[in-house]
Short mmCIF file of C-alpha atoms and ligand atoms in Angstrom, two decimals:
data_model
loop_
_atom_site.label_atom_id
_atom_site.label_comp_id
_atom_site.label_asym_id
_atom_site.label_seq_id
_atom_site.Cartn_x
_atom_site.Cartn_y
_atom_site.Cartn_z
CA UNK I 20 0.00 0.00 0.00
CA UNK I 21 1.13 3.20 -0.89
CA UNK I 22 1.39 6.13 1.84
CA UNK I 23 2.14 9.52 1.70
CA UNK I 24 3.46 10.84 5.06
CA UNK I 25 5.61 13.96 5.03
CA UNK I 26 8.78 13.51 5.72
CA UNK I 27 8.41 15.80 9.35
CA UNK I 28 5.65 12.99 10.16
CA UNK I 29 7.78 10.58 9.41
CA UNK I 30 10.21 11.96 12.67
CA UNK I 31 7.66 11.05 15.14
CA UNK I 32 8.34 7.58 16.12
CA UNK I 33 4.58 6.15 15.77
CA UNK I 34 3.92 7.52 12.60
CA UNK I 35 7.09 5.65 11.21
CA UNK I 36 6.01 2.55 13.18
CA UNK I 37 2.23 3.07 11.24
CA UNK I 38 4.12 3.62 7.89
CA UNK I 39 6.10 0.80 8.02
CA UNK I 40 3.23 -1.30 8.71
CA UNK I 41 0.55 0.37 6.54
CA UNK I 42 3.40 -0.23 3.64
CA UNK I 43 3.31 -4.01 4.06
CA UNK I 44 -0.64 -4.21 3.19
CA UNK I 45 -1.50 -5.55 -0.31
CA UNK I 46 -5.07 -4.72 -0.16
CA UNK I 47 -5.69 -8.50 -1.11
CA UNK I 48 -8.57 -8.86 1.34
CA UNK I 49 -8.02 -12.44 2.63
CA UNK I 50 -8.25 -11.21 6.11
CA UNK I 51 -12.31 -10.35 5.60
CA UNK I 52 -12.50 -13.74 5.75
CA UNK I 53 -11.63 -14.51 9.29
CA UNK I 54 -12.95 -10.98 10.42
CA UNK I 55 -15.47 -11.83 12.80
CA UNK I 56 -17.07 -8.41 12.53
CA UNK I 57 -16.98 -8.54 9.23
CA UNK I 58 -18.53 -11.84 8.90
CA UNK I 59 -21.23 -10.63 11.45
CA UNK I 60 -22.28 -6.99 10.03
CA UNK I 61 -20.89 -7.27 6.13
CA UNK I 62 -19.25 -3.62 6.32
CA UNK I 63 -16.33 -2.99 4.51
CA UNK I 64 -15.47 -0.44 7.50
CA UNK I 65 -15.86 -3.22 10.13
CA UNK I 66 -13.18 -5.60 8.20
CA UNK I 67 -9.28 -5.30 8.67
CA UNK I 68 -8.44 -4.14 5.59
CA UNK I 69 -11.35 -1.36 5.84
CA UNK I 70 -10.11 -0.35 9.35
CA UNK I 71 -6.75 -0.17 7.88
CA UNK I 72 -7.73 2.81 5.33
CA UNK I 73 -9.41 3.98 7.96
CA UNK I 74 -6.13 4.51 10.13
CA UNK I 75 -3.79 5.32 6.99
CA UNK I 76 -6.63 8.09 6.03
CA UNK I 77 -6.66 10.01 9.74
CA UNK I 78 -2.94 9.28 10.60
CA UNK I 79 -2.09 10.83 6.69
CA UNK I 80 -4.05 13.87 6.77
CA UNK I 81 -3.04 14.19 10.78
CA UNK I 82 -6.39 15.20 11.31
CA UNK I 83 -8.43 14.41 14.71
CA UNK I 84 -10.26 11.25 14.67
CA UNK I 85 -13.67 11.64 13.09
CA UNK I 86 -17.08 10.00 14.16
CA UNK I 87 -16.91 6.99 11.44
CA UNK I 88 -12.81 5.82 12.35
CA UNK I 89 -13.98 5.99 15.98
CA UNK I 90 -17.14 3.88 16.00
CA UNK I 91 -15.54 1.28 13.02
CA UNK I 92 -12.01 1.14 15.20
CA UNK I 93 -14.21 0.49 18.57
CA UNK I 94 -16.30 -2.46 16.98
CA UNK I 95 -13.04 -4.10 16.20
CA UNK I 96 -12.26 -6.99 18.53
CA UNK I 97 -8.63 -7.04 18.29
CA UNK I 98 -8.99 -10.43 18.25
CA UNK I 99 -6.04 -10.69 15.74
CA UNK I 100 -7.74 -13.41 13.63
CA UNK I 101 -6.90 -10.86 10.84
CA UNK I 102 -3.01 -11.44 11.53
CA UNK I 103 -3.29 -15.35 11.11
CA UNK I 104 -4.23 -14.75 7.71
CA UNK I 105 -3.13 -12.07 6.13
CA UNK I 106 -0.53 -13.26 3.62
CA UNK I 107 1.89 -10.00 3.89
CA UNK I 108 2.62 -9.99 7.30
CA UNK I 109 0.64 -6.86 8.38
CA UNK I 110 0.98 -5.98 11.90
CA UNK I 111 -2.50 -5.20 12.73
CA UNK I 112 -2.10 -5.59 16.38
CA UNK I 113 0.74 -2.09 16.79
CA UNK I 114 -1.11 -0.06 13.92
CA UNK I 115 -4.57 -0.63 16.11
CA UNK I 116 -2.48 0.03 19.27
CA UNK I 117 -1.13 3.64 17.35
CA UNK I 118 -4.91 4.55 15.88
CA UNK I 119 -6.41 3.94 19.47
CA UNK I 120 -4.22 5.77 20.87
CA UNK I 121 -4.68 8.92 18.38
CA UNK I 122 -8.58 8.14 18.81
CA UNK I 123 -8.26 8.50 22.55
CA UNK I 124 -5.87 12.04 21.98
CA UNK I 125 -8.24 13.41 19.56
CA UNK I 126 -11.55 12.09 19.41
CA UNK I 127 -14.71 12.61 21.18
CA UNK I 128 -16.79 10.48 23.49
CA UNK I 129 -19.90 11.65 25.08
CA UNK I 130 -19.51 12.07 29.28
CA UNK I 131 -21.45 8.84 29.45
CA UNK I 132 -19.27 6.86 27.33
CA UNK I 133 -16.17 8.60 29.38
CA UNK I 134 -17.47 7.78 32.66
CA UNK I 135 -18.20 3.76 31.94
CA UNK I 136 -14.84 3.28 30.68
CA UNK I 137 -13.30 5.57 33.60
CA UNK I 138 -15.41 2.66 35.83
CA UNK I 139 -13.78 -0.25 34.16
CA UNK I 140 -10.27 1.40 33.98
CA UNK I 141 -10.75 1.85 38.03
CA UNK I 142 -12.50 -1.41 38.99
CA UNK I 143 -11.28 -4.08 36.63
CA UNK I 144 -7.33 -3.82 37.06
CA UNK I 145 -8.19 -3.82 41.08
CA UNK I 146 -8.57 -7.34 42.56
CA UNK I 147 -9.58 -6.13 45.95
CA UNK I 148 -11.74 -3.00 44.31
CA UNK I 149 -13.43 -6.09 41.68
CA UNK I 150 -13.87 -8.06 44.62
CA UNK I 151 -16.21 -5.70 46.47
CA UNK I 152 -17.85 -4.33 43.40
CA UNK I 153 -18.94 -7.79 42.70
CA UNK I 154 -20.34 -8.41 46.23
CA UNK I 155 -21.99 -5.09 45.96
CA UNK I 156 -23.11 -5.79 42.49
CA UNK I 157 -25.19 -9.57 43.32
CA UNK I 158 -27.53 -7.12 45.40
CA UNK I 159 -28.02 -4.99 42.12
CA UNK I 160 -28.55 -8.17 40.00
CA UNK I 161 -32.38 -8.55 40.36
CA UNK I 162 -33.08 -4.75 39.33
CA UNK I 163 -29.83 -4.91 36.18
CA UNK I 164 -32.99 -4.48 33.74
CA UNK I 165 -33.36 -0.97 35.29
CA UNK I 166 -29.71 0.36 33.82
CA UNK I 167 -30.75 -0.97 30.08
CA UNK I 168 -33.90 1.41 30.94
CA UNK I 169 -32.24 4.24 32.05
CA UNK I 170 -29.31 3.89 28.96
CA UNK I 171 -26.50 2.39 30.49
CA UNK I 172 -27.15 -1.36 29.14
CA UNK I 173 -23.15 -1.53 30.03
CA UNK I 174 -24.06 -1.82 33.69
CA UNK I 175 -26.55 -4.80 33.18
CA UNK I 176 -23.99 -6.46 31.10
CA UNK I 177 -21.75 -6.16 33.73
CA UNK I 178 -24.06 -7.66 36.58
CA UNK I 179 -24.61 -10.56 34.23
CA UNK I 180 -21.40 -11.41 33.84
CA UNK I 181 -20.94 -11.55 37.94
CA UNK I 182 -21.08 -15.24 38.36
CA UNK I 183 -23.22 -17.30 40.88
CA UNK I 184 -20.95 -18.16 43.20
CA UNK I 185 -17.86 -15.66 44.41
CA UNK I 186 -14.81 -16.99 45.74
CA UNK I 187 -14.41 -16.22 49.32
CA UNK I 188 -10.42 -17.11 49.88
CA UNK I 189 -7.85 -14.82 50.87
CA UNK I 190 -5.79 -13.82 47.99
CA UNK I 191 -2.78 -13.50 48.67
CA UNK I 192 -2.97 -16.74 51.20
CA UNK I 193 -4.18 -20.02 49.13
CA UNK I 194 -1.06 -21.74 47.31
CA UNK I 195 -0.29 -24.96 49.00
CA UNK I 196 3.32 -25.29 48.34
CA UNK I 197 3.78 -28.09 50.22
CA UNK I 198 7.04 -30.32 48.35
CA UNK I 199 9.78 -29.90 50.04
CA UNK I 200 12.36 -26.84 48.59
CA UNK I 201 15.08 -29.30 47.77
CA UNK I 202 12.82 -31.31 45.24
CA UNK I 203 12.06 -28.85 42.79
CA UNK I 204 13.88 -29.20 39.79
CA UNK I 205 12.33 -25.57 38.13
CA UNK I 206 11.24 -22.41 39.87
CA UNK I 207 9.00 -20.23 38.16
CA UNK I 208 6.84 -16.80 38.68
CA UNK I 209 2.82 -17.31 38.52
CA UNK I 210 1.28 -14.03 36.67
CA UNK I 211 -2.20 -14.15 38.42
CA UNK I 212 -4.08 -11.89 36.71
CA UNK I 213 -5.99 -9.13 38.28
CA UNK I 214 -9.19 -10.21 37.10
CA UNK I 215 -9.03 -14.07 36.74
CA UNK I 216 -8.03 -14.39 40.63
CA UNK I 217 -11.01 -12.89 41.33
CA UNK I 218 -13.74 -14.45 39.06
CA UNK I 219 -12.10 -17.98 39.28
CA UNK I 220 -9.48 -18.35 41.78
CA UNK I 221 -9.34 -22.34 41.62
CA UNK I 222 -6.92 -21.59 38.30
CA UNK I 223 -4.23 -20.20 39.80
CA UNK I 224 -4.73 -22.66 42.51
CA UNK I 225 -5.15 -25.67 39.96
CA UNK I 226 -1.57 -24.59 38.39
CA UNK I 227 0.07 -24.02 41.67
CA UNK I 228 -0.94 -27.04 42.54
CA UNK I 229 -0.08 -29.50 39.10
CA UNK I 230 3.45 -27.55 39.47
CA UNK I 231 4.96 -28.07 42.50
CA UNK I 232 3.52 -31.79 41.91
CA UNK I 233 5.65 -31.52 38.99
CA UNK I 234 8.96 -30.65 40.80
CA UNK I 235 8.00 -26.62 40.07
CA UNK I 236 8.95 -24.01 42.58
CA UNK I 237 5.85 -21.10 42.19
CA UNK I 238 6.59 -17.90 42.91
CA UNK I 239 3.74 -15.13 43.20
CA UNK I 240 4.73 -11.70 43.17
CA UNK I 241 2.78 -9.41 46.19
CA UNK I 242 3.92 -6.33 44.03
CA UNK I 243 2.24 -7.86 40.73
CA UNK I 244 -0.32 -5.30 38.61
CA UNK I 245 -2.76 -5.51 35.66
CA UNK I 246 -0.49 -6.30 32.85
CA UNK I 247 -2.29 -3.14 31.08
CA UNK I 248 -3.72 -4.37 28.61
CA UNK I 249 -7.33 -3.13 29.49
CA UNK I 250 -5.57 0.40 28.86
CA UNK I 251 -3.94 -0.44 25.96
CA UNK I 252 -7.29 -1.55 24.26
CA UNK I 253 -8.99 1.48 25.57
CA UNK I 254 -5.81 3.82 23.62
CA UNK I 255 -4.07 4.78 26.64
CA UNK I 256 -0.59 3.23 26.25
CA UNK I 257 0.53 5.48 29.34
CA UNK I 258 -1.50 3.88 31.79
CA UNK I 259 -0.23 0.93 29.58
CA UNK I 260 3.37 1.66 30.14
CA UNK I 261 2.68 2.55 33.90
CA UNK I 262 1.59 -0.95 34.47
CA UNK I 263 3.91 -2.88 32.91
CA UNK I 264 6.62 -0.88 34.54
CA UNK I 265 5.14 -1.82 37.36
CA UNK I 266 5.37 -5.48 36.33
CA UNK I 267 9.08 -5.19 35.48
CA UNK I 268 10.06 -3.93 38.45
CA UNK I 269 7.89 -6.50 40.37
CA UNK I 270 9.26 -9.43 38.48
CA UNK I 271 13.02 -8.11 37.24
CA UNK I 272 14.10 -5.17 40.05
CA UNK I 273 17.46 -5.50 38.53
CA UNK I 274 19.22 -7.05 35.78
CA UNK I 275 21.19 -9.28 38.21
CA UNK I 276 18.00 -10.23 40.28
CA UNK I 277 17.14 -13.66 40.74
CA UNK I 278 16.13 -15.13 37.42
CA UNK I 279 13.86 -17.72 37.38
CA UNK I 280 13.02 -20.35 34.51
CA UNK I 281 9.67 -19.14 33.75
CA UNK I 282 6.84 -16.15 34.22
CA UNK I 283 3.73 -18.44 33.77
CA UNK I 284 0.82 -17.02 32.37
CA UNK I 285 -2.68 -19.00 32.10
CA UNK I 286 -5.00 -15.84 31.13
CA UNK I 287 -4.12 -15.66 27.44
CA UNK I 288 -5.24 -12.16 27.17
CA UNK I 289 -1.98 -11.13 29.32
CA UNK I 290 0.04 -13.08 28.19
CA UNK I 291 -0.13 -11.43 24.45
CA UNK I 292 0.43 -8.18 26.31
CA UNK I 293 3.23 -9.57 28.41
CA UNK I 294 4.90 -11.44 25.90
CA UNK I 295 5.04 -7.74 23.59
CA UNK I 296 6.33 -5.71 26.75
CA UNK I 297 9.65 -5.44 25.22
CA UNK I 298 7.59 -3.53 22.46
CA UNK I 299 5.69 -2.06 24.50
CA UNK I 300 8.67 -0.46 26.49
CA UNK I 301 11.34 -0.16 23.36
CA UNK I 302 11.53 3.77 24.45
CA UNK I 303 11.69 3.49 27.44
CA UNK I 304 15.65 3.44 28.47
CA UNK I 305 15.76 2.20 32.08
CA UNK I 306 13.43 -0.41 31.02
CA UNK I 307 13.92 -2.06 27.98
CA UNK I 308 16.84 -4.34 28.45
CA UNK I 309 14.62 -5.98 31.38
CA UNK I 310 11.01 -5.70 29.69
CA UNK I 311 13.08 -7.83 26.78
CA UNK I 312 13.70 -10.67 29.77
CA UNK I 313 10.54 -10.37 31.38
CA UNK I 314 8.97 -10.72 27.55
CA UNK I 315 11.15 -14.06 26.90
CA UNK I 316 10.22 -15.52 30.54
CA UNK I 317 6.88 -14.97 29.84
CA UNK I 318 4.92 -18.44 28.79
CA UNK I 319 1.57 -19.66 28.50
CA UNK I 320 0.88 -22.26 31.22
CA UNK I 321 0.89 -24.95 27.92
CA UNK I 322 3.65 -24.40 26.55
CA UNK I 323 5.57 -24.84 29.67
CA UNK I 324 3.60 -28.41 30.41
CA UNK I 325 4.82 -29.05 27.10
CA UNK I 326 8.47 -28.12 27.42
CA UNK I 327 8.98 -29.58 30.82
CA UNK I 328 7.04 -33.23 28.88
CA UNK I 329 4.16 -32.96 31.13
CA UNK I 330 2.60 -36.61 31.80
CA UNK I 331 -0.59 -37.05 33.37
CA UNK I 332 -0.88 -39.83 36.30
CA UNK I 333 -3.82 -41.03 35.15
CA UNK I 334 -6.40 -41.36 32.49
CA UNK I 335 -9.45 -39.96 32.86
CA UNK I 336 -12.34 -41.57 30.35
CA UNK I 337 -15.64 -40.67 28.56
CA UNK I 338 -15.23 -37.19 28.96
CA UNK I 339 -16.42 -35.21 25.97
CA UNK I 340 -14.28 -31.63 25.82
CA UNK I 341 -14.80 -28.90 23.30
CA UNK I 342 -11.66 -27.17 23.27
CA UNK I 343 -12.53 -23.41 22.62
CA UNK I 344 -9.65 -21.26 21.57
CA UNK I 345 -9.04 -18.20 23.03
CA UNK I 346 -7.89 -15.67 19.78
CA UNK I 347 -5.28 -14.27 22.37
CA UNK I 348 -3.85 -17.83 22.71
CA UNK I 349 -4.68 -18.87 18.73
CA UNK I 350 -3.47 -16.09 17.30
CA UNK I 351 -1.52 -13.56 19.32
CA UNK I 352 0.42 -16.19 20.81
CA UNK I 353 0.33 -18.87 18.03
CA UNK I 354 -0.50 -21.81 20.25
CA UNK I 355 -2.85 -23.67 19.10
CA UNK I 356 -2.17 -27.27 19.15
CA UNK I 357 -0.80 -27.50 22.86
CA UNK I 358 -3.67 -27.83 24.93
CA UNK I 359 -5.63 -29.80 22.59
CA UNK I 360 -2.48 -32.49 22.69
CA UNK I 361 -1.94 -32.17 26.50
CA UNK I 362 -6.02 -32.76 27.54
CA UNK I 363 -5.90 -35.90 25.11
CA UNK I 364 -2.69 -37.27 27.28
CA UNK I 365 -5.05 -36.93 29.91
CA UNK I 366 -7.21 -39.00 28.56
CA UNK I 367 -10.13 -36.54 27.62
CA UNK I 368 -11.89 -36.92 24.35
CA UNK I 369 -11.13 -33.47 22.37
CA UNK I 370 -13.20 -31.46 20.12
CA UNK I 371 -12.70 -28.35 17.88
CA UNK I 372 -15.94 -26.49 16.95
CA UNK I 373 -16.03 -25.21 13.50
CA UNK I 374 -14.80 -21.75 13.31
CA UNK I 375 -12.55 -22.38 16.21
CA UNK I 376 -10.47 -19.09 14.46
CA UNK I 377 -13.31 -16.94 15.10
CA UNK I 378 -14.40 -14.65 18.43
CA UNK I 379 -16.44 -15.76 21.02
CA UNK I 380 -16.84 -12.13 21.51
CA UNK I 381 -15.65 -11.52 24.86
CA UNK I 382 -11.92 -9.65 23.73
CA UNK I 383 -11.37 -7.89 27.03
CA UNK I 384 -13.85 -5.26 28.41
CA UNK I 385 -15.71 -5.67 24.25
CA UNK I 386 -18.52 -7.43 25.91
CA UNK I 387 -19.29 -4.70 27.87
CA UNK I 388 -18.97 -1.95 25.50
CA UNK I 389 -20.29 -3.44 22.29
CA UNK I 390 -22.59 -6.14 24.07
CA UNK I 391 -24.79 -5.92 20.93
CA UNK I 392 -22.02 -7.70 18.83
CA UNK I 393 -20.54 -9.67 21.07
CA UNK I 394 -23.60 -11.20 22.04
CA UNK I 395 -23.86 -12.11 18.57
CA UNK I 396 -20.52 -13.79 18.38
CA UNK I 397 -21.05 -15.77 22.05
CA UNK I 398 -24.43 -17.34 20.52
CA UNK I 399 -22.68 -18.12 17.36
CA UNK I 400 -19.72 -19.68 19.43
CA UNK I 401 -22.00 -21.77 21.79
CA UNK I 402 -24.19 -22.88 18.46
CA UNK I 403 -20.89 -24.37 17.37
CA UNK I 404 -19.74 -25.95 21.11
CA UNK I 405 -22.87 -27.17 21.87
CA UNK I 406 -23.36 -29.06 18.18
CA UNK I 407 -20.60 -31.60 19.92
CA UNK I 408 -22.48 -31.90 22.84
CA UNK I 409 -19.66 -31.16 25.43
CA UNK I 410 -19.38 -32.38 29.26
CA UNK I 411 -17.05 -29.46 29.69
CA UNK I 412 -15.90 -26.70 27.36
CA UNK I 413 -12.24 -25.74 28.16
CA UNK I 414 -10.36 -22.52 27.49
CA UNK I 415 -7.37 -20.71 28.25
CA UNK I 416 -8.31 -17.44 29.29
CA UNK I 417 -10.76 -16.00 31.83
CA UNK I 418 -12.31 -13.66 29.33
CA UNK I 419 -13.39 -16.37 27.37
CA UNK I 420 -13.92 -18.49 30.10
CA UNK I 421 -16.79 -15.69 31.63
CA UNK I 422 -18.24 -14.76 28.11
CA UNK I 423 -18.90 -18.86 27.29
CA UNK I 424 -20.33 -19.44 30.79
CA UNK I 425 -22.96 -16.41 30.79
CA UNK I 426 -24.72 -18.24 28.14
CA UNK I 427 -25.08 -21.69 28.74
CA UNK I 428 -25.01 -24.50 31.87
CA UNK I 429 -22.32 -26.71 30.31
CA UNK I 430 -19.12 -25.91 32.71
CA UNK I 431 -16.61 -24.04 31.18
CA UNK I 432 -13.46 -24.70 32.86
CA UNK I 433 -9.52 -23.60 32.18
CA UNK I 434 -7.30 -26.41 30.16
CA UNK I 435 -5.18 -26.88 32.97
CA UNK I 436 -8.23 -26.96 35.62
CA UNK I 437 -8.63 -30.55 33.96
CA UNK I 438 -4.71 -31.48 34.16
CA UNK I 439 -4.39 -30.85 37.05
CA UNK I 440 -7.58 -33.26 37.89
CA UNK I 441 -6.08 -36.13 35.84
CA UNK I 442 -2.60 -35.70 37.62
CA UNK I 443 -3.99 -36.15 41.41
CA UNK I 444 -5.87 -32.77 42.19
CA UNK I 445 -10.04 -32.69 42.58
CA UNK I 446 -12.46 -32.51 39.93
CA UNK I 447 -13.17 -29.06 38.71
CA UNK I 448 -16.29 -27.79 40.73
CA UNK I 449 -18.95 -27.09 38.31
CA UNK I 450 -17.72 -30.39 36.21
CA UNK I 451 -18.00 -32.74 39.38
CA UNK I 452 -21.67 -30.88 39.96
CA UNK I 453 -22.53 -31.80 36.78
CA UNK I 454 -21.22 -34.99 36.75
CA UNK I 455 -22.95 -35.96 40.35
CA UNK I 456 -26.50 -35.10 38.39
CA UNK I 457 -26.00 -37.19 35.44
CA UNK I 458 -24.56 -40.56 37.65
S1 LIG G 530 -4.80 -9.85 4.22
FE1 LIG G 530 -3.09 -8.56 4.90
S2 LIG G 530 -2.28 -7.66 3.03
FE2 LIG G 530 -4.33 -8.44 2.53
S3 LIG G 530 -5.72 -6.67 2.89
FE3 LIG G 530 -5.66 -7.85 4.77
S4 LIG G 530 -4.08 -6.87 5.99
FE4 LIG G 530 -3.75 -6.18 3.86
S1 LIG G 531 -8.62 -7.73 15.08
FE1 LIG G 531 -10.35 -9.12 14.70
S2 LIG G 531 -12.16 -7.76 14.61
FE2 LIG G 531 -10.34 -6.45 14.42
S3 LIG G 531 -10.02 -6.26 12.21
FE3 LIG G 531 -8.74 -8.00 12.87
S4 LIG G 531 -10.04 -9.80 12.59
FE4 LIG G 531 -11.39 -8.00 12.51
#
């Protein structure tokens, strides 16, 4: 693709960066395709390579962001399906990071829209504020039809999503490291995830646990933030860069600190936004050398099991999984086929639904803000899942994990929830429950 940037533009870092990537687009169009927007609402606007002269248009003419970028850039998922197939290369993921943040700088959102996203930037990243808000928010439940009356639909979304039952442990107190010190062979960091150790605590515990069974030392940070990227989807790489500075420091104070072999990730969603830190923080002098460590450290929870040849103790039988693919996992990280291979070691039977590539429409705080759409996309998901009539559906990421759940009975559980029950820990909760009905 052609570009004319002036050559002054072309001194400010981004605007190079959004060059170099608008350059490699061939305008071929295989990525409408996979776009699940696209698919969904047949708008040229809503596909990649629409968004993408959207971009090249408003960064070009260095004008403010107008009305019709805005609304076509927010209904994008960034689920990055549009990366897997593009044929060129195009770096979708940093030229969406540089338009949202030029949206956010120039464009305008109405007070309401400002304050809902000013109540997810200051509850979500928060365990202990999510925590209460979600106590606080089961007495609101019954009346959530109320906010959809009054215009602020985001609200009920967000009291649907609270689930049933709230985990009551402490946070910071429920690891069971119990192996002796000398036995572990490995010693790793566990990311927990601001969000994830609040809306399902038993993964964290479920990985501490299948890893120190596994001769694996686990390590949790006290000093451990949001990995940012709920700001860096929302265009405000500052807060971005403020929390994974944050993280850096909490995982990698110095250079010569203690390394470890691993920083284990099992929210997929962070670990894309982890595993780019050392993009992320390429300006930044006093941490770049260390956000480039942190970034190679960092490792989805499968791909570890994989590298340290995970083996289950046991076989568990007649249990029909559909594997659901998070698009952080499938296609910002590239894994794809570990989890499937490690749950069959395990014994499980494994299923892909059909248009495994595509959104289940959760992508962060998306189900929130455009619950239209993603409602859309979640039906069209569980259509697929439930087609293969599943025991369990299992995922690697909490986002996708919450978004499934809110719209069927089925338990949806995380991939190594069910490892760690075929290598000597219990039955995922909602499974065994299910389980105890059918017997
Ligand atoms: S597939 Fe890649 S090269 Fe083709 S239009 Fe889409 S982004 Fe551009
Ligand atoms: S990130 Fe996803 S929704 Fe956005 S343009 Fe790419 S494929 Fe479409």
């Amino acid at each position: 693709m052609q570009t004319r940037f002036s050559n002054e533009q072309l001194r400010v870092e981004k605007i190079q960066e959004a060059n170099e990537i608008l350059r490699t687009c061939l305008h071929c169009g295989f990525c409408t395709a996979t776009c699940p927007t696209y698919k969904l609402l047949g708008d040229e606007r809503d596909s990649p390579r629409g968004r993408i002269y959207l971009i090249k248009e408003m960064l070009e003419n260095n004008r403010p962001a107008d009305a019709q970028t805005q609304f076509h850039m927010d209904r994008c998922l960034s689920c990055l399906s549009c990366m897997t197939t593009c044929p060129s290369g195009v770096d979708y993921m940093h030229l969406a990071d540089i338009a949202r943040q030029h949206i956010e700088d120039t464009g305008y959102r109405s007070i309401r829209d400002r304050f809902i996203r000013s109540v997810l930037k200051n509850i979500l990243p928060y365990p202990s504020r999510l925590k209460g808000m979600m106590y606080l928010g089961r007495l609101f439940k019954p009346f959530r039809h109320v906010f959809s009356k009054i215009g602020l639909k985001e609200f009920k979304i967000m009291l649907e999503l609270i689930p049933a039952k709230l985990a009551t442990k402490n946070i910071k107190k429920r690891y069971d490291v119990s192996i002796d010190k000398k036995t572990f062979l490995k010693r790793v960091i566990l990311m927990e995830g601001c969000v994830q150790q609040v809306l399902r605590p038993s993964i964290n515990e479920a990985t501490a646990r299948l890893l120190n069974r596994f001769g694996v030392e686990v390590v949790i940070s006290p000093k451990e933030a949001c990995c940012g990227a709920l700001a860096l989807h929302m265009g405000q790489e500052t807060e971005a860069k403020i929390s994974a500075k944050n993280n850096v420091d909490a995982w990698l104070p110095n250079l010569t600190s203690e390394r470890f072999d691993a920083l284990i990730i099992t929210a997929s969603g962070c670990g894309t936004v982890v595993k780019d830190y050392d993009h992320l923080l390429a300006e930044e002098e006093e941490y770049h050398a260390r956000s480039k460590v942190v970034s190679k450290l960092a490792i989805d929870i499968s791909e570890f099991l994989e590298s340290v040849n995970f083996q289950p103790s046991r076989k568990i039988s007649g249990i029909r999984v559909v594997y659901h693919s998070a698009c952080s996992l499938k296609h910002g990280q590239r894994v794809t086929e570990e989890p499937i291979r490690l749950l069959r070691s395990a014994g499980f039977e494994v299923f892909e639904p059909i248009e495994s590539h595509i959104c289940c429409g959760s992508a962060g705080t998306y189900n929130i803000l455009q619950p239209d759409i993603s409602v859309q996309l979640r039906d069209r998901k569980l259509d697929h899942i439930l087609s293969l009539e599943p025991d369990v559906i299992a995922t690697g990421n909490i986002g996708c994990l919450t978004q499934i759940s809110s719209g069927t009975n089925i338990p949806v559980v995380h991939t190594v929830e069910l490892l760690d029950w075929a290598s000597g820990g219990p039955c995922p909760f909602s499974l065994k429950e299910t389980l105890e009905r059918k017997a």
